[in-house]
mmCIF file of C-alpha atoms in Angstrom:
data_model
loop_
_atom_site.group_PDB
_atom_site.id
_atom_site.type_symbol
_atom_site.label_atom_id
_atom_site.label_comp_id
_atom_site.label_asym_id
_atom_site.label_seq_id
_atom_site.Cartn_x
_atom_site.Cartn_y
_atom_site.Cartn_z
ATOM 1 C CA UNK S 1 18.936 -74.789 -35.895
ATOM 2 C CA UNK S 2 21.921 -72.303 -35.935
ATOM 3 C CA UNK S 3 21.634 -70.118 -33.001
ATOM 4 C CA UNK S 4 23.120 -68.119 -30.218
ATOM 5 C CA UNK S 5 21.809 -69.111 -26.833
ATOM 6 C CA UNK S 6 22.038 -66.765 -23.857
ATOM 7 C CA UNK S 7 21.025 -67.468 -20.302
ATOM 8 C CA UNK S 8 19.329 -66.248 -18.317
ATOM 9 C CA UNK S 9 16.704 -64.184 -20.160
ATOM 10 C CA UNK S 10 15.788 -62.016 -16.988
ATOM 11 C CA UNK S 11 17.971 -61.517 -13.938
ATOM 12 C CA UNK S 12 17.461 -59.367 -10.957
ATOM 13 C CA UNK S 13 20.501 -59.020 -8.625
ATOM 14 C CA UNK S 14 21.824 -56.945 -5.839
ATOM 15 C CA UNK S 15 24.816 -54.487 -6.113
ATOM 16 C CA UNK S 16 28.142 -56.354 -5.605
ATOM 17 C CA UNK S 17 26.894 -59.910 -5.995
ATOM 18 C CA UNK S 18 28.984 -61.626 -8.767
ATOM 19 C CA UNK S 19 27.138 -62.942 -11.734
ATOM 20 C CA UNK S 20 27.706 -64.723 -15.003
ATOM 21 C CA UNK S 21 25.657 -64.550 -18.268
ATOM 22 C CA UNK S 22 26.358 -67.463 -20.406
ATOM 23 C CA UNK S 23 26.489 -67.491 -24.218
ATOM 24 C CA UNK S 24 26.846 -70.452 -26.518
ATOM 25 C CA UNK S 25 26.780 -70.728 -30.380
ATOM 26 C CA UNK S 26 26.397 -73.880 -32.494
ATOM 27 C CA UNK S 27 27.725 -72.400 -35.820
ATOM 28 C CA UNK S 28 31.428 -72.993 -35.228
ATOM 29 C CA UNK S 29 31.955 -69.210 -35.482
ATOM 30 C CA UNK S 30 35.323 -67.751 -34.576
ATOM 31 C CA UNK S 31 34.198 -64.252 -33.664
ATOM 32 C CA UNK S 32 31.871 -63.473 -30.727
ATOM 33 C CA UNK S 33 30.905 -60.251 -29.061
ATOM 34 C CA UNK S 34 28.769 -58.843 -26.131
ATOM 35 C CA UNK S 35 26.611 -55.792 -26.540
ATOM 36 C CA UNK S 36 24.590 -53.793 -24.187
ATOM 37 C CA UNK S 37 21.530 -51.957 -25.464
ATOM 38 C CA UNK S 38 20.314 -48.905 -23.645
ATOM 39 C CA UNK S 39 17.528 -46.341 -24.506
ATOM 40 C CA UNK S 40 18.884 -43.506 -26.700
ATOM 41 C CA UNK S 41 22.427 -45.176 -26.855
ATOM 42 C CA UNK S 42 21.863 -48.087 -29.203
ATOM 43 C CA UNK S 43 24.106 -50.975 -29.294
ATOM 44 C CA UNK S 44 27.443 -50.693 -27.599
ATOM 45 C CA UNK S 45 30.061 -53.292 -27.720
ATOM 46 C CA UNK S 46 31.600 -54.512 -24.323
ATOM 47 C CA UNK S 47 34.063 -57.109 -25.361
ATOM 48 C CA UNK S 48 34.802 -59.347 -28.326
ATOM 49 C CA UNK S 49 36.699 -62.355 -28.994
ATOM 50 C CA UNK S 50 38.398 -63.323 -32.399
ATOM 51 C CA UNK S 51 38.951 -66.939 -31.407
ATOM 52 C CA UNK S 52 39.695 -69.170 -28.593
ATOM 53 C CA UNK S 53 41.828 -67.548 -25.852
ATOM 54 C CA UNK S 54 41.799 -64.273 -27.830
ATOM 55 C CA UNK S 55 39.644 -61.437 -26.390
ATOM 56 C CA UNK S 56 39.797 -57.685 -26.399
ATOM 57 C CA UNK S 57 37.924 -54.640 -25.145
ATOM 58 C CA UNK S 58 35.118 -52.985 -26.818
ATOM 59 C CA UNK S 59 33.814 -49.507 -26.275
ATOM 60 C CA UNK S 60 32.403 -49.983 -22.901
ATOM 61 C CA UNK S 61 34.401 -52.703 -21.007
ATOM 62 C CA UNK S 62 34.587 -51.177 -17.452
ATOM 63 C CA UNK S 63 33.026 -53.520 -15.007
ATOM 64 C CA UNK S 64 32.983 -56.613 -17.185
ATOM 65 C CA UNK S 65 35.106 -59.631 -17.845
ATOM 66 C CA UNK S 66 34.909 -62.339 -20.495
ATOM 67 C CA UNK S 67 36.737 -65.564 -21.313
ATOM 68 C CA UNK S 68 36.883 -67.719 -24.338
ATOM 69 C CA UNK S 69 38.152 -71.149 -23.291
ATOM 70 C CA UNK S 70 36.150 -72.953 -25.920
ATOM 71 C CA UNK S 71 35.056 -71.962 -29.411
ATOM 72 C CA UNK S 72 31.295 -72.268 -28.711
ATOM 73 C CA UNK S 73 31.108 -70.416 -25.368
ATOM 74 C CA UNK S 74 31.731 -66.740 -24.402
ATOM 75 C CA UNK S 75 30.447 -65.967 -20.925
ATOM 76 C CA UNK S 76 30.031 -62.532 -19.606
ATOM 77 C CA UNK S 77 31.148 -61.913 -16.037
ATOM 78 C CA UNK S 78 30.142 -59.115 -13.747
ATOM 79 C CA UNK S 79 32.475 -59.354 -10.764
ATOM 80 C CA UNK S 80 30.720 -56.574 -8.759
ATOM 81 C CA UNK S 81 27.432 -55.391 -10.482
ATOM 82 C CA UNK S 82 26.371 -51.823 -9.991
ATOM 83 C CA UNK S 83 23.067 -50.184 -10.923
ATOM 84 C CA UNK S 84 24.564 -48.465 -13.963
ATOM 85 C CA UNK S 85 24.970 -51.949 -15.377
ATOM 86 C CA UNK S 86 21.207 -52.394 -15.475
ATOM 87 C CA UNK S 87 20.705 -52.964 -19.301
ATOM 88 C CA UNK S 88 19.685 -55.301 -22.004
ATOM 89 C CA UNK S 89 22.643 -57.562 -23.016
ATOM 90 C CA UNK S 90 23.091 -59.351 -26.238
ATOM 91 C CA UNK S 91 25.522 -62.000 -27.173
ATOM 92 C CA UNK S 92 26.425 -62.246 -31.050
ATOM 93 C CA UNK S 93 28.524 -64.350 -33.183
ATOM 94 C CA UNK S 94 29.717 -64.262 -36.801
ATOM 95 C CA UNK S 95 32.112 -66.585 -38.797
ATOM 96 C CA UNK S 96 35.071 -64.306 -38.537
ATOM 97 C CA UNK S 97 36.021 -60.763 -37.646
ATOM 98 C CA UNK S 98 36.517 -59.303 -41.207
ATOM 99 C CA UNK S 99 34.682 -59.993 -44.160
ATOM 100 C CA UNK S 100 31.069 -59.840 -45.553
ATOM 101 C CA UNK S 101 29.312 -61.317 -42.579
ATOM 102 C CA UNK S 102 26.432 -60.134 -40.455
ATOM 103 C CA UNK S 103 25.870 -61.169 -36.785
ATOM 104 C CA UNK S 104 23.621 -63.881 -35.388
ATOM 105 C CA UNK S 105 22.309 -62.393 -32.026
ATOM 106 C CA UNK S 106 21.014 -64.223 -29.006
ATOM 107 C CA UNK S 107 17.623 -63.462 -27.420
ATOM 108 C CA UNK S 108 18.990 -60.985 -24.891
ATOM 109 C CA UNK S 109 19.425 -60.818 -21.236
ATOM 110 C CA UNK S 110 17.464 -58.264 -19.143
ATOM 111 C CA UNK S 111 19.674 -57.483 -16.240
ATOM 112 C CA UNK S 112 18.418 -55.265 -13.308
ATOM 113 C CA UNK S 113 20.882 -54.449 -10.539
ATOM 114 C CA UNK S 114 19.419 -53.041 -7.334
ATOM 115 C CA UNK U 1 7.700 -55.770 -24.398
ATOM 116 C CA UNK U 2 11.261 -54.484 -24.200
ATOM 117 C CA UNK U 3 12.015 -50.972 -24.943
ATOM 118 C CA UNK U 4 14.986 -50.740 -27.265
ATOM 119 C CA UNK U 5 14.974 -47.022 -27.670
ATOM 120 C CA UNK U 6 12.815 -44.223 -26.174
ATOM 121 C CA UNK U 7 13.980 -41.575 -28.485
ATOM 122 C CA UNK U 8 14.238 -43.316 -31.865
ATOM 123 C CA UNK U 9 12.908 -41.828 -35.056
ATOM 124 C CA UNK U 10 9.568 -43.405 -35.915
ATOM 125 C CA UNK U 11 7.800 -44.286 -38.999
ATOM 126 C CA UNK U 12 4.020 -44.888 -39.107
ATOM 127 C CA UNK U 13 2.623 -46.595 -42.214
ATOM 128 C CA UNK U 14 -0.686 -47.935 -43.223
ATOM 129 C CA UNK U 15 -0.837 -51.776 -43.685
ATOM 130 C CA UNK U 16 -0.270 -52.616 -47.382
ATOM 131 C CA UNK U 17 1.626 -49.370 -48.128
ATOM 132 C CA UNK U 18 5.336 -49.419 -48.836
ATOM 133 C CA UNK U 19 7.766 -48.242 -46.137
ATOM 134 C CA UNK U 20 11.120 -46.554 -46.606
ATOM 135 C CA UNK U 21 13.638 -46.450 -43.824
ATOM 136 C CA UNK U 22 16.701 -44.452 -44.149
ATOM 137 C CA UNK U 23 20.178 -44.586 -42.664
ATOM 138 C CA UNK U 24 23.168 -42.178 -43.083
ATOM 139 C CA UNK U 25 26.328 -44.261 -42.440
ATOM 140 C CA UNK U 26 29.532 -42.716 -41.098
ATOM 141 C CA UNK U 27 32.615 -44.436 -42.460
ATOM 142 C CA UNK U 28 33.527 -43.919 -46.037
ATOM 143 C CA UNK U 29 35.844 -46.981 -45.699
ATOM 144 C CA UNK U 30 32.892 -49.238 -44.998
ATOM 145 C CA UNK U 31 32.257 -51.936 -47.726
ATOM 146 C CA UNK U 32 29.547 -54.030 -46.368
ATOM 147 C CA UNK U 33 26.201 -53.009 -44.942
ATOM 148 C CA UNK U 34 23.447 -54.947 -43.193
ATOM 149 C CA UNK U 35 19.955 -54.197 -42.149
ATOM 150 C CA UNK U 36 18.629 -55.740 -38.857
ATOM 151 C CA UNK U 37 15.217 -56.120 -37.565
ATOM 152 C CA UNK U 38 14.424 -56.110 -33.711
ATOM 153 C CA UNK U 39 11.075 -57.064 -32.654
ATOM 154 C CA UNK U 40 9.992 -56.391 -29.113
ATOM 155 C CA UNK U 41 11.536 -58.795 -26.662
ATOM 156 C CA UNK U 42 14.123 -60.308 -29.140
ATOM 157 C CA UNK U 43 17.581 -59.966 -30.434
ATOM 158 C CA UNK U 44 18.211 -58.117 -33.718
ATOM 159 C CA UNK U 45 17.758 -60.424 -36.793
ATOM 160 C CA UNK U 46 19.621 -60.201 -40.137
ATOM 161 C CA UNK U 47 17.269 -58.917 -42.931
ATOM 162 C CA UNK U 48 19.365 -58.176 -45.967
ATOM 163 C CA UNK U 49 22.892 -57.163 -46.843
ATOM 164 C CA UNK U 50 24.736 -55.272 -49.584
ATOM 165 C CA UNK U 51 28.278 -54.884 -50.691
ATOM 166 C CA UNK U 52 29.780 -51.497 -51.609
ATOM 167 C CA UNK U 53 30.196 -52.597 -55.310
ATOM 168 C CA UNK U 54 26.421 -52.646 -55.617
ATOM 169 C CA UNK U 55 23.747 -49.921 -55.475
ATOM 170 C CA UNK U 56 20.643 -52.130 -55.005
ATOM 171 C CA UNK U 57 19.743 -55.559 -53.868
ATOM 172 C CA UNK U 58 16.430 -57.259 -53.502
ATOM 173 C CA UNK U 59 15.038 -59.787 -51.188
ATOM 174 C CA UNK U 60 11.640 -60.955 -50.474
ATOM 175 C CA UNK U 61 9.521 -57.785 -50.062
ATOM 176 C CA UNK U 62 12.629 -55.964 -48.954
ATOM 177 C CA UNK U 63 15.105 -53.885 -51.028
ATOM 178 C CA UNK U 64 18.231 -52.141 -49.818
ATOM 179 C CA UNK U 65 19.588 -49.116 -51.712
ATOM 180 C CA UNK U 66 23.081 -47.826 -51.400
ATOM 181 C CA UNK U 67 24.250 -44.283 -52.267
ATOM 182 C CA UNK U 68 27.980 -44.077 -51.568
ATOM 183 C CA UNK U 69 28.218 -40.513 -52.807
ATOM 184 C CA UNK U 70 26.229 -39.283 -49.950
ATOM 185 C CA UNK U 71 26.706 -42.295 -47.472
ATOM 186 C CA UNK U 72 23.203 -43.155 -47.454
ATOM 187 C CA UNK U 73 21.533 -46.520 -47.056
ATOM 188 C CA UNK U 74 17.668 -47.176 -47.272
ATOM 189 C CA UNK U 75 15.496 -50.161 -46.703
ATOM 190 C CA UNK U 76 12.348 -50.507 -48.573
ATOM 191 C CA UNK U 77 9.715 -52.858 -47.353
ATOM 192 C CA UNK U 78 6.769 -53.474 -49.938
ATOM 193 C CA UNK U 79 3.235 -54.143 -48.862
ATOM 194 C CA UNK U 80 3.975 -53.588 -45.137
ATOM 195 C CA UNK U 81 2.409 -56.014 -42.731
ATOM 196 C CA UNK U 82 1.634 -55.882 -38.995
ATOM 197 C CA UNK U 83 4.455 -58.401 -38.494
ATOM 198 C CA UNK U 84 6.906 -55.742 -39.932
ATOM 199 C CA UNK U 85 6.380 -53.562 -36.821
ATOM 200 C CA UNK U 86 9.759 -53.475 -35.140
ATOM 201 C CA UNK U 87 13.001 -51.398 -34.800
ATOM 202 C CA UNK U 88 15.167 -51.388 -37.847
ATOM 203 C CA UNK U 89 18.974 -50.823 -37.653
ATOM 204 C CA UNK U 90 21.367 -50.338 -40.302
ATOM 205 C CA UNK U 91 25.018 -51.549 -39.799
ATOM 206 C CA UNK U 92 28.267 -50.982 -41.502
ATOM 207 C CA UNK U 93 31.416 -53.050 -41.535
ATOM 208 C CA UNK U 94 34.420 -50.779 -42.313
ATOM 209 C CA UNK U 95 37.776 -51.997 -43.669
ATOM 210 C CA UNK U 96 39.509 -49.836 -41.135
ATOM 211 C CA UNK U 97 39.243 -49.650 -37.228
ATOM 212 C CA UNK U 98 39.657 -53.410 -36.508
ATOM 213 C CA UNK U 99 36.712 -54.358 -38.742
ATOM 214 C CA UNK U 100 34.409 -53.309 -35.913
ATOM 215 C CA UNK U 101 30.657 -53.207 -36.864
ATOM 216 C CA UNK U 102 29.050 -49.707 -36.530
ATOM 217 C CA UNK U 103 25.413 -49.715 -35.711
ATOM 218 C CA UNK U 104 22.878 -46.951 -36.470
ATOM 219 C CA UNK U 105 20.618 -45.721 -33.775
ATOM 220 C CA UNK U 106 17.493 -47.449 -35.373
ATOM 221 C CA UNK U 107 14.135 -46.574 -36.651
ATOM 222 C CA UNK U 108 10.852 -47.740 -34.936
ATOM 223 C CA UNK U 109 8.195 -48.863 -37.639
ATOM 224 C CA UNK U 110 4.655 -48.917 -36.742
ATOM 225 C CA UNK U 111 2.218 -50.464 -39.029
ATOM 226 C CA UNK U 112 -1.395 -49.366 -38.697
ATOM 227 C CA UNK U 113 -4.214 -51.987 -39.445
#
């Protein structure tokens, strides 16, 4: 089944403790992206990657890092999480950056930073 | 379940009625549009898309209408069912601005049995 897999689904952590949210897709998509979703603010892009070793900032990149060493994986790293990063996170992929393609989204990661 | 938006516009319809969800898009350079459905506790799911050279596209029980003159998109759901209860987002893919997808705020659809 074509899908985007995120882990974990739920995570509670303490301020300053580094964490990684994993994302993997099995569709050979070039383009992958991380979004956060907050009440009243909708989906906001954190980082995106156009292909292996090519990443760029989205609209709200502060406090986050990403890497794209393999085509299928696009982990989101919070080096020093803070309470304002408490949010619902989605990884998404699509065949490429431009063109008539929608996203395939993961199931989401609910992160709480205390 | 997950709360995806505490201040979303809401639409409440009776089971079996038709639903119409509207969206005003922002970029006149957008040439591809998508509707997503997000159920509680899940990620957004692709429902239907439309290119800017079309004004209507039909799927199974869903129809998307595009009015480029007023930059308006609508999603029509026929014979709405309880399983249609969700938040619906429109999204646009502009040709400019790095092809970055722009998501609408969403509309929450409640289906009354």
